[in-house]
Amino acid sequence: MRAITDDVSVVNEKVLARGGDRARIADGFVATRSAAVLVLFGGSFAAAADHPGGVPADADILLTERASTMRTHGGQIAFPGGARDPGDDYPVGTALREAWEETGVTADGVDILAALPRFPVPSGFEVTPVLAHWSRPTEVRVVDEGETARVTRVNLRELLSPEHRLQVSREIPGMPTYKGPAFVYDGMLVWGFTGGLIAAIAETAGWDVPWDRDDVRPLEEMIAETGGRQVSGFAVEPPR
């Protein structure tokens, strides 16, 4: 992951440029609160010579599925994370606290690699992704069923394989058409902030295997195909 940690701004630039000039859209967002998410990679830290970017066979990433009953972001696939609380050692403390509250991840064994620059998002938050490696993994689980429906460690090679990748599009009133990278894997549709960040990290780190970027499908159609649990509208809480 040295390509990322050596210049963390590259990931942000790729996220904001996904599917068009997202930076211009982001300029219109007014951020009033701070949030952080934990982008936690598990598996071997040593590079594998037999795969693009050296992705180890056991490399994985921790994702959650928000409860479908949540008022916002219902059913969406997310990184553990949330809003900054008073007294947090922001952003690392916020990301670790939220991850523990949602999944049971303990800070012991989580090695922080880098904090990316903040992303302004339409919900009024600036979100800081905290990249980390899980050197001593512990058991994870759904801590609060009212907030989280699923906690899962997803194999990174499988998630990034071409058959699991596409782009989704959505018309947004008063704004350019949204188009961005997505992943369909194990009954999950990963898109939006989460999908865009995973795609940007993979591209920056050299993990990508060539995939069909012209495969663009309507977002609502893909939500229906993966169980219809997700809410696609803009949210008023920090993206997970």
C-alpha atoms as a printed R data frame, in Angstrom:
    type eleno elety resid chain resno       x       y       z
1   ATOM     1    CA   MET     A     1   0.000   0.000   0.000
2   ATOM     2    CA   ARG     A     2   3.024   2.260  -0.255
3   ATOM     3    CA   ALA     A     3   1.617   3.932  -3.390
4   ATOM     4    CA   ILE     A     4  -1.238   5.177  -1.204
5   ATOM     5    CA   THR     A     5   0.602   6.071   1.974
6   ATOM     6    CA   ASP     A     6   3.339   7.919   0.071
7   ATOM     7    CA   ASP     A     7   0.776  10.359  -1.381
8   ATOM     8    CA   VAL     A     8  -2.671  10.094   0.188
9   ATOM     9    CA   SER     A     9  -4.064  12.911  -1.979
10  ATOM    10    CA   VAL     A    10  -4.024  10.634  -5.044
11  ATOM    11    CA   VAL     A    11  -6.884   8.519  -3.678
12  ATOM    12    CA   ASN     A    12  -9.038  11.586  -3.068
13  ATOM    13    CA   GLU     A    13  -8.434  12.846  -6.580
14  ATOM    14    CA   LYS     A    14  -9.532   9.515  -8.046
15  ATOM    15    CA   VAL     A    15 -12.675   9.396  -5.901
16  ATOM    16    CA   LEU     A    16 -13.681  12.908  -6.891
17  ATOM    17    CA   ALA     A    17 -13.025  12.147 -10.573
18  ATOM    18    CA   ARG     A    18 -14.966   8.878 -10.704
19  ATOM    19    CA   GLY     A    19 -17.523   8.765 -13.505
20  ATOM    20    CA   GLY     A    20 -16.909  12.421 -14.334
21  ATOM    21    CA   ASP     A    21 -15.858  15.573 -12.489
22  ATOM    22    CA   ARG     A    22 -17.126  14.900  -8.968
23  ATOM    23    CA   ALA     A    23 -14.836  17.644  -7.611
24  ATOM    24    CA   ARG     A    24 -17.059  20.301  -9.180
25  ATOM    25    CA   ILE     A    25 -20.113  18.766  -7.512
26  ATOM    26    CA   ALA     A    26 -18.300  18.467  -4.184
27  ATOM    27    CA   ASP     A    27 -17.522  22.197  -4.256
28  ATOM    28    CA   GLY     A    28 -21.227  22.806  -3.677
29  ATOM    29    CA   PHE     A    29 -21.400  20.709  -0.508
30  ATOM    30    CA   VAL     A    30 -21.518  22.626   2.777
31  ATOM    31    CA   ALA     A    31 -19.831  20.609   5.546
32  ATOM    32    CA   THR     A    32 -20.991  21.341   9.085
33  ATOM    33    CA   ARG     A    33 -19.824  18.191  10.919
34  ATOM    34    CA   SER     A    34 -16.879  15.803  10.850
35  ATOM    35    CA   ALA     A    35 -16.948  12.027  10.532
36  ATOM    36    CA   ALA     A    36 -14.458   9.200  10.063
37  ATOM    37    CA   VAL     A    37 -14.575   5.663   8.680
38  ATOM    38    CA   LEU     A    38 -12.203   2.759   9.285
39  ATOM    39    CA   VAL     A    39 -10.943   1.138   6.073
40  ATOM    40    CA   LEU     A    40  -9.551  -2.017   7.639
41  ATOM    41    CA   PHE     A    41  -7.555  -4.540   5.604
42  ATOM    42    CA   GLY     A    42  -6.794  -7.993   6.986
43  ATOM    43    CA   GLY     A    43  -4.586 -10.831   5.816
44  ATOM    44    CA   SER     A    44  -0.872 -10.972   5.160
45  ATOM    45    CA   PHE     A    45   0.935  -7.638   4.997
46  ATOM    46    CA   ALA     A    46   3.629  -9.043   2.719
47  ATOM    47    CA   ALA     A    47   3.113  -8.610  -1.023
48  ATOM    48    CA   ALA     A    48   2.288 -11.626  -3.193
49  ATOM    49    CA   ALA     A    49   4.281 -11.828  -6.409
50  ATOM    50    CA   ASP     A    50   1.561 -13.727  -8.270
51  ATOM    51    CA   HIS     A    51  -1.150 -11.049  -8.263
52  ATOM    52    CA   PRO     A    52  -1.494  -7.417  -9.463
53  ATOM    53    CA   GLY     A    53  -0.186  -4.998  -6.883
54  ATOM    54    CA   GLY     A    54   0.920  -7.888  -4.701
55  ATOM    55    CA   VAL     A    55  -2.543  -8.494  -3.188
56  ATOM    56    CA   PRO     A    56  -2.146 -11.543  -0.899
57  ATOM    57    CA   ALA     A    57  -4.543 -14.464  -1.365
58  ATOM    58    CA   ASP     A    58  -5.903 -13.955   2.157
59  ATOM    59    CA   ALA     A    59  -6.265 -10.151   1.966
60  ATOM    60    CA   ASP     A    60  -9.698  -8.929   2.997
61  ATOM    61    CA   ILE     A    61 -11.604  -5.778   3.893
62  ATOM    62    CA   LEU     A    62 -14.128  -5.252   6.676
63  ATOM    63    CA   LEU     A    63 -17.587  -4.114   5.554
64  ATOM    64    CA   THR     A    64 -20.966  -3.710   7.209
65  ATOM    65    CA   GLU     A    65 -24.542  -3.647   5.985
66  ATOM    66    CA   ARG     A    66 -26.673  -1.040   7.682
67  ATOM    67    CA   ALA     A    67 -30.043  -2.175   8.983
68  ATOM    68    CA   SER     A    68 -32.803  -1.668   6.407
69  ATOM    69    CA   THR     A    69 -34.897   0.047   9.094
70  ATOM    70    CA   MET     A    70 -32.406   2.891   9.525
71  ATOM    71    CA   ARG     A    71 -33.847   6.280   8.678
72  ATOM    72    CA   THR     A    72 -30.977   7.057   6.315
73  ATOM    73    CA   HIS     A    73 -28.537   4.887   4.362
74  ATOM    74    CA   GLY     A    74 -30.847   1.962   5.087
75  ATOM    75    CA   GLY     A    75 -29.417  -1.334   3.823
76  ATOM    76    CA   GLN     A    76 -26.307   0.220   2.308
77  ATOM    77    CA   ILE     A    77 -22.907  -1.451   2.432
78  ATOM    78    CA   ALA     A    78 -20.503   0.636   4.438
79  ATOM    79    CA   PHE     A    79 -17.210   0.947   6.225
80  ATOM    80    CA   PRO     A    80 -17.511   1.040  10.004
81  ATOM    81    CA   GLY     A    81 -17.582   4.667  11.051
82  ATOM    82    CA   GLY     A    82 -19.647   7.692  11.923
83  ATOM    83    CA   ALA     A    83 -19.756  11.179  13.342
84  ATOM    84    CA   ARG     A    84 -17.083  12.699  15.542
85  ATOM    85    CA   ASP     A    85 -17.960  12.848  19.229
86  ATOM    86    CA   PRO     A    86 -16.636  15.387  21.740
87  ATOM    87    CA   GLY     A    87 -13.387  14.112  23.199
88  ATOM    88    CA   ASP     A    88 -12.521  11.899  20.227
89  ATOM    89    CA   ASP     A    89  -8.923  11.781  19.075
90  ATOM    90    CA   TYR     A    90 -10.100  12.656  15.588
91  ATOM    91    CA   PRO     A    91  -9.969  11.080  13.068
92  ATOM    92    CA   VAL     A    92  -8.323   7.858  14.296
93  ATOM    93    CA   GLY     A    93 -10.144   7.811  17.620
94  ATOM    94    CA   THR     A    94 -13.497   8.390  15.941
95  ATOM    95    CA   ALA     A    95 -12.955   5.610  13.390
96  ATOM    96    CA   LEU     A    96 -11.823   3.099  16.024
97  ATOM    97    CA   ARG     A    97 -14.622   3.965  18.452
98  ATOM    98    CA   GLU     A    98 -17.309   3.643  15.803
99  ATOM    99    CA   ALA     A    99 -15.831   0.381  14.503
100 ATOM   100    CA   TRP     A   100 -15.899  -1.073  18.016
101 ATOM   101    CA   GLU     A   101 -19.484   0.082  18.571
102 ATOM   102    CA   GLU     A   102 -20.655  -1.437  15.279
103 ATOM   103    CA   THR     A   103 -18.552  -4.572  14.853
104 ATOM   104    CA   GLY     A   104 -16.686  -5.293  18.077
105 ATOM   105    CA   VAL     A   105 -13.276  -4.505  16.520
106 ATOM   106    CA   THR     A   106 -10.770  -3.659  19.238
107 ATOM   107    CA   ALA     A   107  -7.998  -1.126  18.717
108 ATOM   108    CA   ASP     A   108  -5.405  -3.647  19.915
109 ATOM   109    CA   GLY     A   109  -4.099  -5.293  16.776
110 ATOM   110    CA   VAL     A   110  -5.207  -2.538  14.403
111 ATOM   111    CA   ASP     A   111  -2.186  -0.788  12.891
112 ATOM   112    CA   ILE     A   112  -2.985   2.649  11.489
113 ATOM   113    CA   LEU     A   113  -1.390   3.275   8.084
114 ATOM   114    CA   ALA     A   114  -2.680   6.697   7.022
115 ATOM   115    CA   ALA     A   115  -5.552   9.131   7.193
116 ATOM   116    CA   LEU     A   116  -6.757  10.399   3.824
117 ATOM   117    CA   PRO     A   117  -7.766  14.026   3.284
118 ATOM   118    CA   ARG     A   118 -11.380  14.809   4.133
119 ATOM   119    CA   PHE     A   119 -14.143  14.211   1.617
120 ATOM   120    CA   PRO     A   120 -17.069  16.681   1.557
121 ATOM   121    CA   VAL     A   121 -20.329  14.815   1.006
122 ATOM   122    CA   PRO     A   122 -23.898  15.983   0.261
123 ATOM   123    CA   SER     A   123 -25.150  15.068   3.735
124 ATOM   124    CA   GLY     A   124 -23.220  18.000   5.222
125 ATOM   125    CA   PHE     A   125 -20.275  16.011   6.599
126 ATOM   126    CA   GLU     A   126 -16.567  15.976   5.922
127 ATOM   127    CA   VAL     A   127 -15.483  12.351   6.116
128 ATOM   128    CA   THR     A   128 -11.928  11.236   6.837
129 ATOM   129    CA   PRO     A   129 -11.102   7.651   5.808
130 ATOM   130    CA   VAL     A   130  -8.573   6.025   8.148
131 ATOM   131    CA   LEU     A   131  -6.610   3.234   6.459
132 ATOM   132    CA   ALA     A   132  -5.419   0.420   8.703
133 ATOM   133    CA   HIS     A   133  -4.072  -3.123   8.694
134 ATOM   134    CA   TRP     A   134  -5.461  -5.782  11.005
135 ATOM   135    CA   SER     A   135  -2.271  -7.435  12.223
136 ATOM   136    CA   ARG     A   136  -4.031  -9.322  15.043
137 ATOM   137    CA   PRO     A   137  -7.660  -9.877  14.006
138 ATOM   138    CA   THR     A   138 -10.366 -10.483  16.579
139 ATOM   139    CA   GLU     A   139 -13.899 -11.778  16.202
140 ATOM   140    CA   VAL     A   140 -16.375  -9.360  14.625
141 ATOM   141    CA   ARG     A   141 -20.149  -9.448  14.841
142 ATOM   142    CA   VAL     A   142 -23.298  -7.367  14.629
143 ATOM   143    CA   VAL     A   143 -23.274  -5.435  17.901
144 ATOM   144    CA   ASP     A   144 -26.602  -3.603  17.531
145 ATOM   145    CA   GLU     A   145 -29.196  -5.156  15.205
146 ATOM   146    CA   GLY     A   146 -31.076  -1.877  15.162
147 ATOM   147    CA   GLU     A   147 -28.152  -0.262  13.369
148 ATOM   148    CA   THR     A   148 -26.294  -3.026  11.560
149 ATOM   149    CA   ALA     A   149 -27.653  -6.065   9.711
150 ATOM   150    CA   ARG     A   150 -24.386  -7.692   8.724
151 ATOM   151    CA   VAL     A   151 -20.661  -7.557   9.433
152 ATOM   152    CA   THR     A   152 -18.383  -9.361   7.004
153 ATOM   153    CA   ARG     A   153 -14.756  -9.728   5.983
154 ATOM   154    CA   VAL     A   154 -14.671  -9.781   2.166
155 ATOM   155    CA   ASN     A   155 -11.788 -11.370   0.282
156 ATOM   156    CA   LEU     A   156 -10.109  -8.566  -1.647
157 ATOM   157    CA   ARG     A   157  -9.052 -10.586  -4.685
158 ATOM   158    CA   GLU     A   158 -12.584 -11.859  -5.134
159 ATOM   159    CA   LEU     A   159 -14.169  -8.433  -4.660
160 ATOM   160    CA   LEU     A   160 -11.848  -6.909  -7.278
161 ATOM   161    CA   SER     A   161 -12.303  -9.691  -9.836
162 ATOM   162    CA   PRO     A   162 -13.786  -8.445 -13.153
163 ATOM   163    CA   GLU     A   163 -17.003 -10.468 -12.842
164 ATOM   164    CA   HIS     A   164 -17.904  -8.578  -9.687
165 ATOM   165    CA   ARG     A   165 -17.303  -5.065 -11.065
166 ATOM   166    CA   LEU     A   166 -19.493  -2.585 -12.949
167 ATOM   167    CA   GLN     A   167 -20.648   1.014 -12.781
168 ATOM   168    CA   VAL     A   168 -24.032   2.282 -11.616
169 ATOM   169    CA   SER     A   169 -25.830   5.432 -12.720
170 ATOM   170    CA   ARG     A   170 -28.602   7.521 -11.244
171 ATOM   171    CA   GLU     A   171 -30.399  10.725 -12.220
172 ATOM   172    CA   ILE     A   172 -30.171  13.401  -9.515
173 ATOM   173    CA   PRO     A   173 -32.531  16.393  -9.831
174 ATOM   174    CA   GLY     A   174 -30.605  19.606 -10.381
175 ATOM   175    CA   MET     A   175 -27.250  17.840 -10.608
176 ATOM   176    CA   PRO     A   176 -25.226  15.970 -13.235
177 ATOM   177    CA   THR     A   177 -26.094  12.283 -13.618
178 ATOM   178    CA   TYR     A   178 -24.355  10.213 -10.972
179 ATOM   179    CA   LYS     A   179 -22.111   7.464 -12.303
180 ATOM   180    CA   GLY     A   180 -19.641   5.564 -10.212
181 ATOM   181    CA   PRO     A   181 -17.883   2.246  -9.664
182 ATOM   182    CA   ALA     A   182 -19.707  -0.575  -7.923
183 ATOM   183    CA   PHE     A   183 -19.150  -4.153  -6.826
184 ATOM   184    CA   VAL     A   184 -21.663  -7.005  -6.676
185 ATOM   185    CA   TYR     A   185 -20.496  -9.767  -4.384
186 ATOM   186    CA   ASP     A   186 -22.095 -12.273  -2.006
187 ATOM   187    CA   GLY     A   187 -25.518 -10.651  -2.274
188 ATOM   188    CA   MET     A   188 -24.127  -7.161  -1.660
189 ATOM   189    CA   LEU     A   189 -24.138  -4.098  -3.905
190 ATOM   190    CA   VAL     A   190 -21.231  -1.864  -2.898
191 ATOM   191    CA   TRP     A   191 -21.469   1.591  -4.496
192 ATOM   192    CA   GLY     A   192 -21.388   5.317  -3.662
193 ATOM   193    CA   PHE     A   193 -18.780   6.549  -1.214
194 ATOM   194    CA   THR     A   194 -17.785   3.027  -0.172
195 ATOM   195    CA   GLY     A   195 -17.539   1.622  -3.693
196 ATOM   196    CA   GLY     A   196 -15.777   4.712  -4.983
197 ATOM   197    CA   LEU     A   197 -13.181   4.635  -2.233
198 ATOM   198    CA   ILE     A   198 -12.447   0.927  -2.654
199 ATOM   199    CA   ALA     A   199 -12.071   1.433  -6.412
200 ATOM   200    CA   ALA     A   200  -9.775   4.439  -5.937
201 ATOM   201    CA   ILE     A   201  -7.592   2.623  -3.419
202 ATOM   202    CA   ALA     A   202  -7.322  -0.414  -5.699
203 ATOM   203    CA   GLU     A   203  -6.391   1.690  -8.717
204 ATOM   204    CA   THR     A   204  -3.832   3.742  -6.800
205 ATOM   205    CA   ALA     A   205  -2.229   0.670  -5.223
206 ATOM   206    CA   GLY     A   206  -2.040  -1.170  -8.565
207 ATOM   207    CA   TRP     A   207  -4.406  -3.933  -7.443
208 ATOM   208    CA   ASP     A   208  -6.769  -3.653 -10.400
209 ATOM   209    CA   VAL     A   209  -7.414  -6.476 -12.815
210 ATOM   210    CA   PRO     A   210  -8.844  -5.117 -16.125
211 ATOM   211    CA   TRP     A   211 -12.644  -4.905 -15.979
212 ATOM   212    CA   ASP     A   212 -15.430  -3.591 -18.224
213 ATOM   213    CA   ARG     A   213 -15.862   0.080 -17.354
214 ATOM   214    CA   ASP     A   214 -18.508   0.379 -20.071
215 ATOM   215    CA   ASP     A   215 -20.826  -1.931 -18.131
216 ATOM   216    CA   VAL     A   216 -23.075   0.798 -16.671
217 ATOM   217    CA   ARG     A   217 -26.392  -0.212 -15.118
218 ATOM   218    CA   PRO     A   218 -29.166   1.791 -13.430
219 ATOM   219    CA   LEU     A   219 -28.634   1.982  -9.677
220 ATOM   220    CA   GLU     A   220 -32.248   1.190  -8.786
221 ATOM   221    CA   GLU     A   221 -32.145  -1.884 -11.024
222 ATOM   222    CA   MET     A   222 -29.049  -3.197  -9.250
223 ATOM   223    CA   ILE     A   223 -30.531  -2.504  -5.826
224 ATOM   224    CA   ALA     A   224 -33.563  -4.582  -6.809
225 ATOM   225    CA   GLU     A   225 -31.366  -7.408  -8.123
226 ATOM   226    CA   THR     A   226 -29.456  -7.605  -4.820
227 ATOM   227    CA   GLY     A   227 -32.524  -7.814  -2.610
228 ATOM   228    CA   GLY     A   228 -33.927  -4.304  -2.619
229 ATOM   229    CA   ARG     A   229 -32.756  -3.521   0.919
230 ATOM   230    CA   GLN     A   230 -30.906  -0.325   0.086
231 ATOM   231    CA   VAL     A   231 -32.164   3.257   0.016
232 ATOM   232    CA   SER     A   232 -30.510   5.213  -2.797
233 ATOM   233    CA   GLY     A   233 -31.413   8.797  -1.922
234 ATOM   234    CA   PHE     A   234 -28.985  11.331  -0.529
235 ATOM   235    CA   ALA     A   235 -28.645  10.906   3.212
236 ATOM   236    CA   VAL     A   236 -28.474  13.263   6.159
237 ATOM   237    CA   GLU     A   237 -25.981  11.168   8.087
238 ATOM   238    CA   PRO     A   238 -22.309  10.554   7.341
239 ATOM   239    CA   PRO     A   239 -21.657   7.982   4.620
240 ATOM   240    CA   ARG     A   240 -20.428   4.745   6.112
